[in-house]
Amino acid sequence: MAVLVIADHDNESLFDATHKTVTAAKAFGGDIDVLVAGKGSGAVAEAASKIDGVRKVLHAEGDALEKQLAEAMEALIVPLADGYDAIFAPATTMGKNCMPRVAAKLDVMQLSDITGIEGTDTFERPIYAGNAIMTVKSSDAKKVVTVRGTSFDAAGEGGSASVESVDAPAGPFKSAFVEEKIVQSDRPELTSAKRVVSGGRALGSKEEFDRLIVPLADKLGAAVGASRAAVDAGYAPNDYQVGQTGKIVAPELYIAVGISGAIQHLAGMKDSKIIVAINKDEEAPIFQVADYGLVADLFNAVPELTEAL
Amino acid sequence: MKVLVPVKRVIDYNVKVRVKSDQTGVDLANVKMSMNPFDEIAVEEAVRLKEKGAAEEIIVVSVGPQQAQETLRTALAMGADRGILVKTDDAVEPLAVAKILKGIVGEESPDLVILGKQAIDDDSNQTGQMLAALLDWPQGTFASEVVLEDGKANVTREIDGGLQTLSLQTPAIVTTDLRLNEPRYASLPNIMKAKKKPIDEKAPGDYGVETAARLSVVKVTEPPEREAGETVEDVSTLVSKLKAEGAL
Ligand SMILES: Cc1cc2nc3c(=O)[nH]c(=O)nc-3n(C[C@H](O)[C@H](O)[C@H](O)COP(=O)(O)OP(=O)(O)OC[C@H]3O[C@@H](n4cnc5c(N)ncnc54)[C@H](O)[C@@H]3O)c2cc1C
Ligand SMILES: Nc1ncnc2c1ncn2[C@@H]1O[C@H](COP(=O)(O)O)[C@@H](O)[C@H]1O
């Protein structure tokens, strides 16, 4: 048996989500190869070859692969699929964007966002915003899987796989990259951070969000997250959204500030180890999942907490 | 220009689902059902394109039971022109939905298909991408802005690190994210008008599509419950508790 893992990266560094996907692939079983598709991504291929348990790295370089555009990824991966029993990718925006195309071309039903593996055809995945866990058995010969990062530990270093070049698909493709606005930040990345501080609608403005949430996160060395309401209102960028349809996080410490705890938000953070909620409404549903609840006005409590750390 | 919008009837996003005690699924008896919220955003986007004069006709399609007709009526009341109900009582998986949609695209030749990025029941996030692959069309998933110009669709996408803009040749597939627009409520006169708009009835077999499931459900269970926590009276107590737990 063999599994092909699709690496997520930005041509400079290999994302942690890839290491977690390798762990899921190990649970599936068989030889594990990693595909690094990019442009100027030699360092990423190198990093992938060091992941423990990897047999071989396939490295494709090409213009359309620079931003891992879905059509080019499909054209690259589908022919490679012949040699594999399963294709795994992290359930990041890269994996979510590309993998269903691969699945459709192979005529298989993708297993999205899996949280557990019970055998080579049986997988666990959350449905209804994580309010139910479904175990499904796939009858497709090949499995196309995206993996929820918070459910698998990152595979360690220590491997020394060979790196083999594969040809990039020729194109032309019907979509072209125009531009990207990526926020550069020294803060830890949200989905892999050990601590997360998230702010909600109650912050009231971007100014207050930045004045209260950011210093608390800085003190804790935490990533910053937000509820949908805070993102919709422009208090925080869209990629800060934690929840069913945003990012899934499971840090050691999650602090929810002025967030009510709608099921869609809980879906993204209720697997955190310790949850702290600060909310002035003692009836707020967030308190039902919080280990420590502080019923208080955040405008007093947050500066006090930042000060106390 | 013609726009096709697939809309799914799902459990209302406000309903807290209950897993059935026999572990065969979730209890859908007597729960409120609505249009998938991302599909409302898709319909709204199509209606705005029509209002701007960029689109002439909006066709909405739903694959589902007879009651999915209500979902289509909602879309018609928002401003879509006509509906197609692909009637089936089976739970149809995204791959089969994509194949049915491919058949409809073949008959209707839309320039743009706008889908939701994710159905909030199965949380699959795959139908749009699958349809794009089956048609060999370009895709702009998780869209927060769509601008049409010179036969191209410029789609700004919500991606992990921020925003990305792609230029797609049309015909193309777009899937909606939350920030694309705020869907309107249908007005009473429009709800009345929608009753007269046509809805065609079809079956998956009309498109030669088998809906047998590829993924069979072994069981559906409750997620692990979190233990109820404690209320702390002030910030200093919170800090000392967190220290005691080794969280700080
Ligand atoms: C399709 C769909 C997808 C969604 N996806 C997501 C998602 O991924 N993530 C997500 O977060 N949401 C998501 N939502 C939205 C979700 O349903 C809620 O609307 C949202 O989470 C509410 O955000 P909030 O808690 O910040 O705001 P609110 O619900 O308005 O809560 C604000 C809270 O702040 C408290 N408060 C007010 N003032 C103070 C104060 N001075 N001090 C302390 N507390 C105060 C209030 O008591 C209240 O509990 C989705 C919704 C839909 C329909
Ligand atoms: N049964 C269906 N009928 C119509 N549209 C559907 C159906 N299932 C999925 N879709 C469309 O595909 C999108 C993504 O669904 P999914 O891939 O199931 O998460 C939805 O937002 C709808 O636009």
XYZ file of C-alpha atoms and ligand atoms in Angstrom:
633
model
C 0.000 0.000 0.000
C 1.093 3.569 -0.602
C -0.227 7.022 0.254
C 0.562 10.281 -1.505
C 0.478 13.287 0.835
C 0.047 16.697 -0.774
C 2.219 19.276 0.988
C 0.895 22.706 1.943
C 3.526 25.440 1.908
C 4.308 28.921 0.602
C 7.426 27.968 -1.431
C 9.604 28.996 1.492
C 8.392 26.945 4.397
C 6.530 23.719 4.761
C 3.374 24.169 6.824
C 2.832 22.152 9.963
C -0.487 20.934 8.528
C 1.604 18.724 6.217
C 3.315 17.003 9.158
C -0.081 16.333 10.713
C -1.331 14.869 7.457
C 1.691 12.546 7.374
C 0.652 11.270 10.805
C -2.832 10.576 9.462
C -1.274 8.782 6.484
C 0.717 6.624 8.904
C -2.522 5.644 10.622
C -3.862 4.635 7.210
C -0.738 2.558 6.580
C 1.699 1.775 3.782
C 4.530 3.736 2.205
C 4.232 7.498 2.354
C 5.370 9.846 -0.398
C 4.993 13.605 -0.208
C 4.266 15.782 -3.233
C 5.690 19.292 -3.101
C 4.233 21.396 -5.922
C 5.480 24.955 -6.155
C 7.951 27.314 -7.699
C 11.323 27.989 -6.159
C 10.289 25.512 -3.519
C 13.530 23.525 -3.184
C 13.812 24.276 0.524
C 10.287 22.956 1.041
C 11.092 19.687 -0.736
C 14.197 19.426 1.413
C 12.138 19.985 4.576
C 9.596 17.385 3.466
C 12.350 14.818 2.958
C 13.218 15.143 6.648
C 9.772 14.268 7.945
C 9.919 11.016 9.836
C 8.357 8.106 7.951
C 8.464 9.571 4.438
C 9.736 7.225 1.705
C 10.132 9.694 -1.139
C 9.445 13.315 -1.994
C 8.048 14.145 -5.419
C 8.973 17.678 -6.373
C 7.240 19.578 -9.184
C 8.159 23.121 -10.142
C 6.132 25.332 -12.453
C 4.548 28.742 -12.900
C 0.984 27.548 -12.335
C 2.122 25.615 -9.286
C 3.550 28.689 -7.578
C 0.157 29.475 -6.058
C -1.044 25.866 -6.238
C -3.909 26.784 -8.531
C -6.590 24.122 -8.485
C -6.554 23.216 -12.170
C -2.803 22.803 -12.269
C -2.822 20.765 -9.066
C -5.504 18.521 -10.537
C -3.482 18.047 -13.730
C -0.406 17.187 -11.682
C -1.965 14.860 -9.117
C -4.459 12.841 -11.180
C -1.809 11.043 -13.306
C 0.283 10.369 -10.176
C -2.697 8.754 -8.460
C -2.152 5.485 -10.359
C 0.629 4.500 -8.034
C -1.276 5.111 -4.795
C -4.097 3.646 -2.746
C -4.883 6.962 -1.138
C -4.201 10.658 -1.563
C -4.181 12.723 1.611
C -4.042 16.501 1.940
C -4.480 18.829 4.881
C -7.940 20.408 5.152
C -6.420 23.849 4.688
C -7.747 26.206 2.028
C -5.231 24.563 -0.364
C -6.530 21.060 0.316
C -10.174 22.105 0.331
C -9.715 23.894 -2.973
C -7.764 21.256 -4.898
C -8.679 17.821 -3.619
C -12.352 17.602 -4.653
C -11.199 18.228 -8.233
C -8.846 15.287 -7.959
C -11.572 13.134 -6.414
C -14.085 13.994 -9.137
C -11.570 13.206 -11.872
C -10.867 9.839 -10.241
C -14.610 9.297 -9.787
C -14.370 8.877 -6.018
C -16.242 10.529 -3.147
C -13.818 12.606 -1.139
C -13.641 12.090 2.626
C -13.547 15.681 3.873
C -11.930 16.896 7.069
C -11.430 13.509 8.699
C -10.728 13.342 12.428
C -10.068 9.619 12.757
C -9.077 6.514 10.802
C -10.437 3.119 11.707
C -9.039 1.111 8.835
C -8.178 1.481 5.182
C -11.780 2.140 4.233
C -13.345 3.506 7.414
C -13.009 7.095 8.555
C -14.478 9.446 11.134
C -15.566 12.943 10.277
C -17.577 15.640 12.016
C -20.853 16.784 10.457
C -23.403 19.460 11.445
C -20.731 21.811 12.816
C -19.222 19.027 14.879
C -22.490 18.281 16.661
C -22.331 14.746 15.330
C -19.462 12.467 14.417
C -20.057 10.222 11.442
C -18.145 7.032 10.785
C -18.241 6.143 7.101
C -17.022 3.258 5.029
C -15.853 4.107 1.545
C -16.515 1.694 -1.304
C -14.215 3.570 -3.697
C -11.021 1.776 -4.704
C -8.903 4.870 -4.133
C -9.387 7.143 -1.151
C -9.159 10.908 -1.492
C -8.973 12.411 1.975
C -8.563 15.804 3.604
C -7.323 15.781 7.179
C -8.333 17.992 10.106
C -5.053 19.128 11.608
C -6.240 19.408 15.190
C -6.966 15.673 15.295
C -3.453 14.461 14.503
C -0.071 15.277 16.053
C 2.617 16.575 13.741
C 5.036 13.906 12.491
C 8.553 14.579 13.749
C 11.842 15.066 11.964
C 14.482 12.453 11.405
C 13.665 11.144 7.953
C 16.028 11.196 5.004
C 13.834 10.545 1.990
C 15.069 10.963 -1.560
C 13.759 13.869 -3.612
C 12.659 13.053 -7.144
C 11.627 15.627 -9.743
C 8.324 15.248 -11.522
C 7.196 17.304 -14.513
C 4.827 20.169 -13.960
C 1.665 20.055 -16.073
C 2.020 22.109 -19.222
C -1.206 24.066 -19.229
C -2.486 26.487 -20.421
C -5.009 26.852 -17.620
C -8.221 28.800 -17.592
C -7.439 30.679 -14.413
C -4.601 33.047 -13.662
C -3.215 34.443 -10.463
C -3.693 38.198 -10.107
C -2.639 39.169 -6.610
C -2.521 38.168 -2.999
C -2.849 40.101 0.230
C -1.150 38.011 2.845
C -0.809 39.511 6.291
C 2.748 39.116 7.513
C 2.891 38.675 11.231
C 5.372 37.535 13.865
C 2.557 36.026 15.820
C 2.164 32.246 15.895
C -0.057 30.815 13.174
C -3.634 30.406 14.373
C -4.192 26.707 13.674
C -0.948 25.547 15.254
C -0.614 28.086 18.101
C -0.431 26.763 21.658
C -2.489 29.696 22.877
C -5.244 31.665 21.166
C -7.062 34.818 22.246
C -10.244 35.496 20.274
C -12.437 38.562 20.300
C -16.102 38.903 19.400
C -18.697 41.450 18.465
C -18.596 42.938 21.966
C -15.279 44.656 21.192
C -17.317 47.140 19.194
C -14.619 48.441 16.846
C -11.301 47.578 15.250
C -9.625 50.137 17.514
C -10.889 48.426 20.647
C -10.059 44.995 19.224
C -6.474 46.108 18.613
C -6.265 47.949 21.938
C -7.550 45.056 24.077
C -7.118 41.702 22.314
C -3.723 42.240 20.700
C -1.765 43.184 23.886
C -3.300 40.261 25.765
C -2.243 37.933 22.936
C 1.224 39.492 22.918
C 1.634 38.917 26.648
C 0.676 35.272 26.191
C 2.599 34.703 22.969
C -0.764 33.747 21.538
C -2.328 33.837 18.106
C -5.322 36.112 17.610
C -8.678 34.768 16.517
C -12.152 36.219 16.101
C -15.793 35.307 15.831
C -17.591 35.692 12.539
C -19.414 38.739 13.864
C -16.095 40.453 14.646
C -14.724 39.623 11.199
C -17.903 40.693 9.389
C -17.772 44.001 11.234
C -14.182 44.529 10.123
C -12.574 44.325 13.577
C -10.273 41.552 12.383
C -9.164 40.082 9.039
C -11.194 37.228 7.535
C -8.518 34.623 8.108
C -8.851 35.136 11.880
C -12.307 33.585 11.889
C -12.541 30.555 14.132
C -15.450 28.189 13.578
C -17.378 25.728 11.469
C -16.665 27.652 8.322
C -13.434 29.309 9.397
C -10.392 27.845 11.090
C -10.436 24.883 13.442
C -8.163 25.341 16.435
C -7.339 23.235 19.478
C -4.690 25.104 21.477
C -3.695 24.394 25.055
C -5.356 27.643 26.088
C -8.236 29.398 24.296
C -9.530 32.684 25.670
C -12.866 33.855 24.240
C -13.531 37.516 24.893
C -16.991 38.943 24.270
C -18.051 35.928 22.215
C -21.488 34.427 22.838
C -20.606 30.858 21.829
C -22.858 30.137 18.839
C -22.618 26.511 17.653
C -20.727 27.663 14.570
C -18.070 29.243 16.758
C -17.894 26.320 19.193
C -17.334 23.995 16.216
C -13.976 25.644 15.699
C -12.594 25.671 19.237
C -14.322 23.224 21.549
C -11.471 20.736 21.362
C -9.129 23.255 23.001
C -7.515 21.933 26.176
C -8.442 24.795 28.494
C -11.149 27.264 27.539
C -11.548 30.606 29.304
C -14.561 32.787 28.578
C -14.992 36.416 29.495
C -18.536 37.595 28.923
C -20.833 39.913 30.814
C -23.868 37.707 30.264
C -23.792 34.746 32.627
C -26.274 32.941 30.365
C -23.947 33.078 27.339
C -23.605 29.565 25.823
C -19.817 29.921 25.726
C -19.848 29.248 29.501
C -21.185 25.740 28.832
C -17.886 24.755 27.257
C -15.585 26.981 29.324
C -13.325 25.517 32.001
C -13.103 28.949 33.586
C -15.803 31.523 33.110
C -15.472 35.119 34.188
C -18.726 37.054 34.186
C -17.451 40.570 33.693
C -17.308 43.585 31.455
C -14.441 42.867 29.098
C -13.439 46.521 28.973
C -12.408 46.226 32.638
C -11.419 42.569 32.787
C -9.138 42.365 29.746
C -6.791 45.249 30.674
C -6.672 43.884 34.201
C -5.777 40.422 32.914
C -3.116 41.765 30.554
C -1.680 43.739 33.447
C -1.673 40.720 35.767
C 0.347 38.516 33.401
C -25.416 35.926 -19.456
C -27.022 33.021 -17.652
C -26.278 32.118 -14.047
C -27.021 28.754 -12.462
C -27.290 28.563 -8.663
C -27.593 25.177 -6.908
C -29.387 25.492 -3.564
C -29.601 22.821 -0.899
C -32.327 22.346 1.675
C -30.638 21.802 5.027
C -31.410 21.917 8.723
C -31.726 25.565 9.811
C -28.438 26.914 11.128
C -30.051 27.852 14.452
C -31.188 24.314 15.241
C -29.111 22.284 17.661
C -29.034 18.830 16.075
C -29.649 15.647 18.026
C -28.061 12.361 17.202
C -30.565 9.500 17.015
C -30.209 6.943 19.782
C -29.833 4.104 17.277
C -26.780 5.924 15.835
C -28.123 5.883 12.279
C -28.065 9.638 11.809
C -29.412 12.870 13.240
C -33.037 13.510 14.030
C -34.596 15.535 11.224
C -38.238 14.923 12.191
C -40.049 18.201 12.878
C -36.944 20.366 12.762
C -36.876 23.632 10.902
C -35.307 23.359 7.453
C -33.960 26.286 5.426
C -31.834 27.120 2.454
C -28.151 26.475 3.131
C -26.849 29.923 4.231
C -23.987 29.912 1.713
C -26.527 29.255 -1.039
C -28.535 32.304 0.024
C -25.337 34.256 -0.505
C -24.987 32.621 -3.940
C -28.548 33.532 -4.928
C -28.023 37.085 -3.678
C -24.854 37.430 -5.757
C -26.667 36.230 -8.862
C -29.557 38.624 -8.248
C -27.129 41.519 -7.851
C -25.487 40.584 -11.161
C -28.911 40.669 -12.750
C -29.767 44.013 -11.161
C -26.503 45.437 -12.503
C -27.414 44.221 -15.972
C -24.537 41.717 -16.036
C -26.859 38.696 -16.012
C -30.114 38.082 -17.862
C -31.410 34.912 -16.342
C -30.972 33.092 -13.034
C -31.839 29.411 -12.803
C -31.894 27.751 -9.406
C -31.657 24.003 -8.935
C -32.073 21.768 -5.943
C -31.434 18.060 -5.655
C -33.625 16.680 -2.911
C -37.073 15.621 -1.773
C -40.373 17.250 -2.780
C -39.948 19.788 0.058
C -36.830 21.173 -1.622
C -39.367 22.968 -3.778
C -39.834 25.384 -0.852
C -36.123 26.142 -0.986
C -36.445 26.858 -4.691
C -39.443 29.137 -4.003
C -37.354 31.071 -1.513
C -34.679 31.580 -4.168
C -37.331 32.612 -6.711
C -38.707 35.122 -4.200
C -35.219 36.575 -3.800
C -35.141 37.208 -7.552
C -34.219 34.020 -9.425
C -36.236 33.435 -12.617
C -36.978 29.728 -12.682
C -36.247 26.535 -10.832
C -35.361 22.915 -11.445
C -36.169 20.325 -8.795
C -34.217 17.121 -9.254
C -36.411 15.012 -7.086
C -35.079 12.147 -5.013
C -35.625 10.876 -1.494
C -32.105 9.465 -1.311
C -29.342 11.350 0.452
C -27.294 12.384 -2.574
C -23.545 12.749 -2.091
C -21.606 15.715 -3.502
C -20.085 13.645 -6.332
C -23.522 12.610 -7.581
C -24.857 16.158 -7.107
C -21.940 17.424 -9.191
C -22.750 14.886 -11.922
C -26.404 15.953 -11.977
C -25.332 19.594 -12.134
C -23.027 18.748 -15.019
C -26.048 17.392 -16.869
C -28.001 20.568 -16.189
C -25.077 22.720 -17.300
C -25.059 20.727 -20.535
C -28.705 21.595 -21.161
C -28.690 25.180 -19.958
C -25.192 26.403 -20.906
C -24.786 28.951 -18.098
C -21.766 31.276 -18.110
C -21.404 31.119 -14.369
C -22.401 28.591 -11.728
C -22.406 30.024 -8.207
C -22.557 27.479 -5.377
C -22.154 27.717 -1.632
C -18.701 26.795 -0.402
C -20.121 24.311 2.039
C -23.419 22.745 3.003
C -23.832 23.172 6.761
C -25.233 19.662 7.197
C -22.556 17.449 5.637
C -19.814 20.117 5.873
C -18.268 18.544 2.762
C -17.048 21.618 0.908
C -16.586 19.794 -2.378
C -19.542 19.976 -4.787
C -18.422 23.163 -6.589
C -14.858 21.976 -7.055
C -16.100 18.590 -8.299
C -18.408 20.232 -10.806
C -15.517 22.385 -12.020
C -13.408 19.271 -12.569
C -16.180 17.372 -14.362
C -16.691 20.321 -16.712
C -12.989 21.209 -16.988
C -13.878 24.735 -15.946
C -11.812 27.093 -13.809
C -12.923 27.711 -10.242
C -12.880 30.560 -7.762
C -13.698 29.030 -4.395
C -14.454 30.817 -1.079
C -15.227 34.066 -2.878
C -15.506 37.354 -1.032
C -15.757 39.435 -4.215
C -16.712 38.682 -7.814
C -16.127 41.218 -10.580
C -17.118 40.429 -14.167
C -15.309 42.097 -17.032
C -14.441 41.229 -20.644
C -15.478 37.606 -20.447
C -13.498 37.135 -17.263
C -14.562 36.677 -13.689
C -12.148 38.186 -11.206
C -12.675 36.392 -7.947
C -11.173 37.395 -4.621
C -10.864 34.354 -2.380
C -10.627 33.992 1.387
C -7.538 31.827 1.885
C -5.621 30.786 4.987
C -3.207 33.703 5.122
C -5.434 36.457 3.736
C -6.960 37.169 0.342
C -6.115 35.985 -3.154
C -7.470 37.251 -6.466
C -7.751 35.019 -9.532
C -8.884 35.865 -13.015
C -11.082 33.120 -14.462
C -12.092 32.617 -18.069
C -15.819 32.121 -18.270
C -17.688 29.845 -18.124
C -16.539 29.369 -14.548
C -17.461 28.051 -11.133
C -17.627 30.311 -8.084
C -18.251 29.182 -4.508
C -19.338 31.723 -1.930
C -17.817 32.653 1.404
C -19.558 34.596 4.156
C -18.236 38.039 3.257
C -19.420 38.031 -0.371
C -22.663 39.848 0.436
C -25.547 40.024 2.858
C -28.548 38.195 1.419
C -31.824 40.083 1.259
C -35.121 39.028 2.757
C -37.754 38.405 0.134
C -40.535 40.980 0.196
C -44.146 39.859 0.401
C -44.975 40.931 -3.178
C -41.940 39.016 -4.405
C -42.984 35.952 -2.437
C -46.373 36.165 -4.156
C -44.743 36.608 -7.574
C -42.447 33.652 -6.936
C -45.463 31.357 -6.686
C -46.067 31.889 -10.382
C -42.488 31.312 -11.497
C -41.922 27.937 -13.181
C -40.264 24.971 -11.478
C -39.385 21.997 -13.675
C -39.345 18.589 -12.121
C -36.643 16.095 -13.027
C -35.075 12.940 -11.624
C -31.386 11.985 -11.277
C -31.971 9.330 -13.931
C -32.845 12.054 -16.466
C -29.175 12.971 -16.332
C -28.044 9.354 -16.263
C -26.771 9.687 -12.715
C -26.659 6.856 -10.179
C -27.193 8.188 -6.665
C -26.108 5.075 -4.748
C -23.848 6.156 -1.873
C -20.113 5.599 -2.108
C -19.745 6.310 1.583
C -21.945 4.116 3.722
C -22.716 5.319 7.209
C -21.384 2.936 9.838
C -22.657 5.046 12.716
C -23.338 8.592 13.804
C -22.443 9.443 17.391
C -22.440 12.391 19.772
C -19.148 14.231 20.076
C -17.495 13.924 23.486
C -19.127 16.332 25.961
C -16.955 18.851 27.750
C -17.107 18.730 31.524
C -18.856 21.753 32.986
C -16.291 24.238 34.253
C -16.335 26.734 37.079
C -17.100 30.396 37.391
C -14.289 32.499 38.772
C -15.155 35.690 40.614
C -12.336 37.937 39.429
C -9.271 38.286 37.256
C -6.786 37.409 39.986
C -8.589 34.148 40.756
C -8.565 33.356 37.052
C -4.839 33.962 36.841
C -4.055 31.813 39.850
C -6.256 28.966 38.609
C -4.565 29.051 35.203
C -1.147 29.083 36.865
C -2.118 26.137 39.043
C -3.107 24.225 35.893
C 0.193 25.061 34.240
C -1.597 26.965 31.487
C 0.364 30.170 32.071
C -23.393 29.671 7.644
C -22.872 30.272 8.900
C -21.551 30.051 9.226
C -21.010 30.610 10.372
N -19.711 30.362 10.654
C -19.175 30.901 11.774
C -17.821 30.656 12.132
O -17.088 29.930 11.438
N -17.332 31.246 13.249
C -18.105 32.049 14.059
O -17.593 32.575 15.067
N -19.388 32.284 13.742
C -19.934 31.742 12.632
N -21.234 32.023 12.319
C -21.948 33.065 13.101
C -22.520 32.603 14.423
O -23.788 32.021 14.216
C -22.660 33.818 15.376
O -23.491 34.769 14.763
C -21.338 34.490 15.735
O -20.413 33.513 16.173
C -21.577 35.526 16.822
O -20.387 36.228 17.090
P -20.166 36.882 18.531
O -20.236 35.820 19.573
O -18.931 37.691 18.461
O -21.365 37.918 18.645
P -22.669 37.886 19.568
O -23.404 36.628 19.409
O -23.357 39.168 19.322
O -22.089 37.871 21.038
C -21.473 38.953 21.667
C -21.273 38.552 23.113
O -20.561 39.565 23.791
C -21.113 39.737 25.096
N -20.800 41.110 25.524
C -21.347 42.263 25.053
N -20.754 43.333 25.652
C -19.832 42.833 26.507
C -18.895 43.426 27.382
N -18.788 44.759 27.505
N -18.101 42.624 28.109
C -18.186 41.263 27.991
N -19.040 40.645 27.168
C -19.850 41.428 26.416
C -22.584 39.463 24.947
O -23.101 39.023 26.185
C -22.593 38.354 23.889
O -22.563 37.072 24.495
C -21.806 31.431 11.195
C -23.140 31.635 10.884
C -23.679 31.059 9.745
C -25.115 31.291 9.430
N -28.544 18.475 -2.955
C -28.100 19.637 -3.441
N -28.897 20.400 -4.227
C -28.460 21.581 -4.726
N -27.234 22.071 -4.464
C -26.397 21.357 -3.710
C -26.783 20.107 -3.152
N -25.743 19.629 -2.442
C -24.756 20.558 -2.525
N -25.152 21.599 -3.286
C -24.375 22.803 -3.632
O -23.011 22.574 -3.328
C -22.559 23.432 -2.293
C -21.519 22.746 -1.434
O -22.053 21.614 -0.797
P -21.144 20.492 -0.103
O -20.102 20.113 -1.084
O -22.093 19.382 0.204
O -20.575 21.104 1.144
C -23.822 23.876 -1.593
O -23.633 25.109 -0.930
C -24.803 23.976 -2.756
O -24.607 25.168 -3.489
